[in-house]
Coordinates of C-alpha atoms in Angstrom, one line a residue:
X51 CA -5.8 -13.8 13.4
X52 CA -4.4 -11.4 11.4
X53 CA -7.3 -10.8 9.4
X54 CA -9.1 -9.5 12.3
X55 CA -6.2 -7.5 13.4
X56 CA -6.1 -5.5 9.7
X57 CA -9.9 -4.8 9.9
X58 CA -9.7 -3.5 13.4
X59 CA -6.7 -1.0 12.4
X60 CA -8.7 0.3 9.3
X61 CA -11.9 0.4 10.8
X62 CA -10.6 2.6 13.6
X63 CA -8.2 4.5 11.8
X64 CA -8.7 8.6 12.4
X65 CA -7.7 10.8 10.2
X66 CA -4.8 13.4 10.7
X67 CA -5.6 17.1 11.3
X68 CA -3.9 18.6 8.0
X69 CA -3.5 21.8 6.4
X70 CA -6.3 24.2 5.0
X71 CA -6.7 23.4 0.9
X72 CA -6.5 19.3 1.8
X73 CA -8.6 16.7 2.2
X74 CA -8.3 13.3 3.4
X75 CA -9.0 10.0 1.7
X76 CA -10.6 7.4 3.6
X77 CA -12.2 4.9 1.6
X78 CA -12.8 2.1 4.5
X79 CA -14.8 5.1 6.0
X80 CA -17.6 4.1 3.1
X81 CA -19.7 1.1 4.6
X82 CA -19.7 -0.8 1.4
X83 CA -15.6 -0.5 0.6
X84 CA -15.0 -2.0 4.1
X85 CA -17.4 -4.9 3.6
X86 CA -15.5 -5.4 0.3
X87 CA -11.8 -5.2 2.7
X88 CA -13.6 -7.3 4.9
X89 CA -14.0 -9.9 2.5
X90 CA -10.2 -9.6 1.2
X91 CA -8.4 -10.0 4.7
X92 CA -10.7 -12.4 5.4
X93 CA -10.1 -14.8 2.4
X94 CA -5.9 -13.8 2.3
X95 CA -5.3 -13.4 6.2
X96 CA -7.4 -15.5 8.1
X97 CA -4.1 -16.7 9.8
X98 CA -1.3 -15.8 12.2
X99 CA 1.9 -16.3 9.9
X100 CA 4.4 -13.4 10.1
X101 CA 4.7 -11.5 7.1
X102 CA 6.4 -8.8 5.8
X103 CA 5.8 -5.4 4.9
X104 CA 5.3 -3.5 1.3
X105 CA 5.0 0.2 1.8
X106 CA 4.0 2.5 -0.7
X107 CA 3.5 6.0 -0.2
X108 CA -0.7 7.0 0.1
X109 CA -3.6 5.8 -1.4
X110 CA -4.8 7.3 -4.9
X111 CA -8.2 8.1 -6.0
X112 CA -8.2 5.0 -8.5
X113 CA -6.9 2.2 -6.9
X114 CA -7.0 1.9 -2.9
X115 CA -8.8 4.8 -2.4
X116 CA -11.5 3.3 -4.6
X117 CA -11.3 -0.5 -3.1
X118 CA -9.9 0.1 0.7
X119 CA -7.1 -1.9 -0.3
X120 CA -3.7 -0.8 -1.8
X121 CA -2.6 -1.4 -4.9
X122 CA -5.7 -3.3 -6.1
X123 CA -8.2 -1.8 -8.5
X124 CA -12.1 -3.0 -9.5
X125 CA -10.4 -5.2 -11.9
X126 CA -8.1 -6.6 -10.1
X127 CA -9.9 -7.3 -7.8
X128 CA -12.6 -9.2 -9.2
X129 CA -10.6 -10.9 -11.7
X130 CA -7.0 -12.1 -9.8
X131 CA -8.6 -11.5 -6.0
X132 CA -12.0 -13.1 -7.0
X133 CA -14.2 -10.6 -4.9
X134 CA -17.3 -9.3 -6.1
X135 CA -17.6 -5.2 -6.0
X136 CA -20.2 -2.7 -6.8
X137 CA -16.9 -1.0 -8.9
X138 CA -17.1 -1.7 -12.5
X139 CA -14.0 -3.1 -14.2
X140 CA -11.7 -0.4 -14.1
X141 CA -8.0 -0.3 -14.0
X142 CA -5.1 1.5 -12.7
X143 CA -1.5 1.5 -13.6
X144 CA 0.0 0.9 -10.8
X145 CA -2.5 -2.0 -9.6
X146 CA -1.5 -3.5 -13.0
X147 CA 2.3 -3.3 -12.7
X148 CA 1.8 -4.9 -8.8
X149 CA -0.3 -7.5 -10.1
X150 CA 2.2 -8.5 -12.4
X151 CA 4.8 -9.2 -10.0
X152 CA 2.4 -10.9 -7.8
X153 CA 1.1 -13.4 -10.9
X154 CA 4.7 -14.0 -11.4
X155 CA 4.8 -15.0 -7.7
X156 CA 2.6 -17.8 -8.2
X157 CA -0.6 -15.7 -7.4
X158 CA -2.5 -13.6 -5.0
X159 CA -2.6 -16.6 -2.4
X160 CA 0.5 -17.3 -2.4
X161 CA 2.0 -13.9 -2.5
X162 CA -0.4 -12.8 0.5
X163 CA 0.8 -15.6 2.6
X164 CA 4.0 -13.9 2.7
X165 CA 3.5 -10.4 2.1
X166 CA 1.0 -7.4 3.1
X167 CA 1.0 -4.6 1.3
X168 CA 0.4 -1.3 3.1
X169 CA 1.5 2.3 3.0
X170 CA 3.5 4.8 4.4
X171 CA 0.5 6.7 5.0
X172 CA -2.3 4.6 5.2
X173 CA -4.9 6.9 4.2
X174 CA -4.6 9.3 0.8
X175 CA -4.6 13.0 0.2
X176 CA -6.1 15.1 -2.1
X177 CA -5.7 19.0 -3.5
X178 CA -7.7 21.1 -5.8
X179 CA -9.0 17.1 -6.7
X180 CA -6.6 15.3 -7.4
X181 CA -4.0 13.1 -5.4
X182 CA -1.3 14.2 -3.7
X183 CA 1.6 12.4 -2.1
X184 CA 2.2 13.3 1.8
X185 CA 5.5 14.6 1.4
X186 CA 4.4 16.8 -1.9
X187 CA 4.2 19.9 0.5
X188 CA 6.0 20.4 3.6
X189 CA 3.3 21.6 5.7
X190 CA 1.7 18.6 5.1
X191 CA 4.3 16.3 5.6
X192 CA 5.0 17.9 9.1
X193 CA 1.1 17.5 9.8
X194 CA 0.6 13.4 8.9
X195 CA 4.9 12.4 10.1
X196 CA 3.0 11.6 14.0
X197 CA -0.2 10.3 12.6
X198 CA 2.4 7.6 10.2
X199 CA 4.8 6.8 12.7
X200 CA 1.9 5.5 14.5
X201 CA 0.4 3.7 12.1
X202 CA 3.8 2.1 10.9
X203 CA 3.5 1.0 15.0
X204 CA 0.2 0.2 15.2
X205 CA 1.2 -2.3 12.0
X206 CA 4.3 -3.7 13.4
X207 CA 2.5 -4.2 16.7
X208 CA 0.3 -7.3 14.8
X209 CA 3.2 -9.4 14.4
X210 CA 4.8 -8.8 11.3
X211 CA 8.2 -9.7 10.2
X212 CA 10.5 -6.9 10.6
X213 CA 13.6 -8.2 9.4
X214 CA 12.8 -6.5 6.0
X215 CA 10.3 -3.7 4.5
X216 CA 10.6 -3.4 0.7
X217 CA 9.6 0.5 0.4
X218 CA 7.6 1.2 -3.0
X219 CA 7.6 4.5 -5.0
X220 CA 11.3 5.9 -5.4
X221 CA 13.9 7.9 -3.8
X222 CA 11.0 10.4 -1.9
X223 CA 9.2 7.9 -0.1
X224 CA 12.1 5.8 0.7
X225 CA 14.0 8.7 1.9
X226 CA 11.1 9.8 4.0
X227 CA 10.9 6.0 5.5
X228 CA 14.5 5.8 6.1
X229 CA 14.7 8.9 8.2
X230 CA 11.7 7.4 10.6
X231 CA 13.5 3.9 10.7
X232 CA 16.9 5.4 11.9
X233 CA 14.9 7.1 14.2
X234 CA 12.6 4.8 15.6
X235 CA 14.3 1.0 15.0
X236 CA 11.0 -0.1 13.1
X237 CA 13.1 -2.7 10.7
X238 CA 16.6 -4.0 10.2
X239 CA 16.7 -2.9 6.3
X240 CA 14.6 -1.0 3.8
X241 CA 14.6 -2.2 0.4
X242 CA 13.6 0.8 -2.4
X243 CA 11.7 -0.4 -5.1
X244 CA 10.8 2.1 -8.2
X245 CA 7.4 3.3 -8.6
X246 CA 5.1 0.9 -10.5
X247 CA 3.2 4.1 -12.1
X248 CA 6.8 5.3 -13.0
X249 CA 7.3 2.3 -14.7
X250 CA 4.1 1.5 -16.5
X251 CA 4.6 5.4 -18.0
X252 CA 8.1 5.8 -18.7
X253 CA 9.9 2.6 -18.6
X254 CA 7.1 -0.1 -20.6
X255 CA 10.1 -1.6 -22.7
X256 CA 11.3 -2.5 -19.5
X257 CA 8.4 -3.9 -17.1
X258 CA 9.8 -7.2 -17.1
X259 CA 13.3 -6.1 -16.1
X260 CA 11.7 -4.4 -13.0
X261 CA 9.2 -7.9 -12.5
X262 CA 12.6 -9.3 -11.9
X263 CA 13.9 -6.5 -9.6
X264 CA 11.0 -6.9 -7.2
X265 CA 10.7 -10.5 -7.3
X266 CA 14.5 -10.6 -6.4
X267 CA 13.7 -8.4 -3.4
X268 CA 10.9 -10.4 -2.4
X269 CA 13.4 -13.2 -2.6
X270 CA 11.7 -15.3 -5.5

């Protein structure tokens, strides 16, 4: 099953060796966030259906690296996942925007039937405390490129559909992706897909109009 599969790869994940002035964030390192993952894979993924692949860039501080699991915040994840959590209530933006699109779906059960949504880098970084993306600073993007292309494997190697990976968090990150893919054959097309923090700042007026753009991506 694949839920078994996605606990396994976080449970065992080992960090990178990165630069001095980083640190890593590994929230399913925490006993308690990976009984709470645990308890999401279980309930979403207890199956062997081929899905595909949302990738953003790292976890952040307020969202995955919080809960273990990306783009999902305290409240999202109590109130759309229904999983209890030691968390509180709060909120991030991002988690909000994705939560959107996936109400929009037709919810978190029917969207995780389809889809799994990791990262580029599975696990997050952090400088002078506060998040940083992996490719933010060279030396650290050279340092985490083998420990991602082996993750993206690891990932692929559970059966997921690789026809199509819909790459979230803008030109960088899907840059970044596209280079590895044309290297190492990991799908037949990348989809880019703006930012949802991006969007939640910036573009408000618009949320709906970018609803639409990734439900059209994820063919809905």
């Amino acid at each position: 099953m694949l839920a078994q599969k996605l606990i396994n790869f976080y449970r065992q994940l080992k960090p990178p060796g990165i630069p001095r002035g980083f640190e890593v964030l590994h929230p399913q390192h925490d006993k308690e966030v990976m009984q709470v993952v645990k308890h999401f894979f279980t309930k979403f993924y207890d199956d062997s259906r081929p899905r595909k692949l949302l990738l953003g860039i790292n976890p952040g501080r307020h969202g995955a690296g919080m809960t273990g699991i990306n783009f999902t915040g305290p409240r999202q994840l109590k109130e759309f996942c229904g999983i209890d959590h030691p968390w509180g209530n709060s909120s991030e933006l991002s988690a909000e925007f994705i939560y959107e699109v996936i109400m929009q779906y037709g919810g978190p059960t029917a969207f995780y039937r389809d889809y799994f949504v990791g990262a580029v880098s599975p696990l997050g970084f952090i400088k002078d405390g506060k998040n940083i993306n992996y490719y933010d600073d060279k030396k650290l993007e050279q340092a985490v490129t083998p420990f991602i292309i082996d993750t993206i494997r690891q990932q692929l190697d559970m059966g997921f559909d690789r026809t199509v990976c819909l790459c979230i968090g803008g030109e960088k990150n899907f840059k970044f992706l596209q280079t590895l893919n044309q290297k190492n054959g990991f799908f037949q097309s990348i989809i880019p897909l703006a930012h949802p923090r991006f969007i939640m700042q910036y573009r408000r007026k618009k949320k709906q109009e970018f609803v639409d753009e990734y439900l059209k991506a994820l063919g809905h």
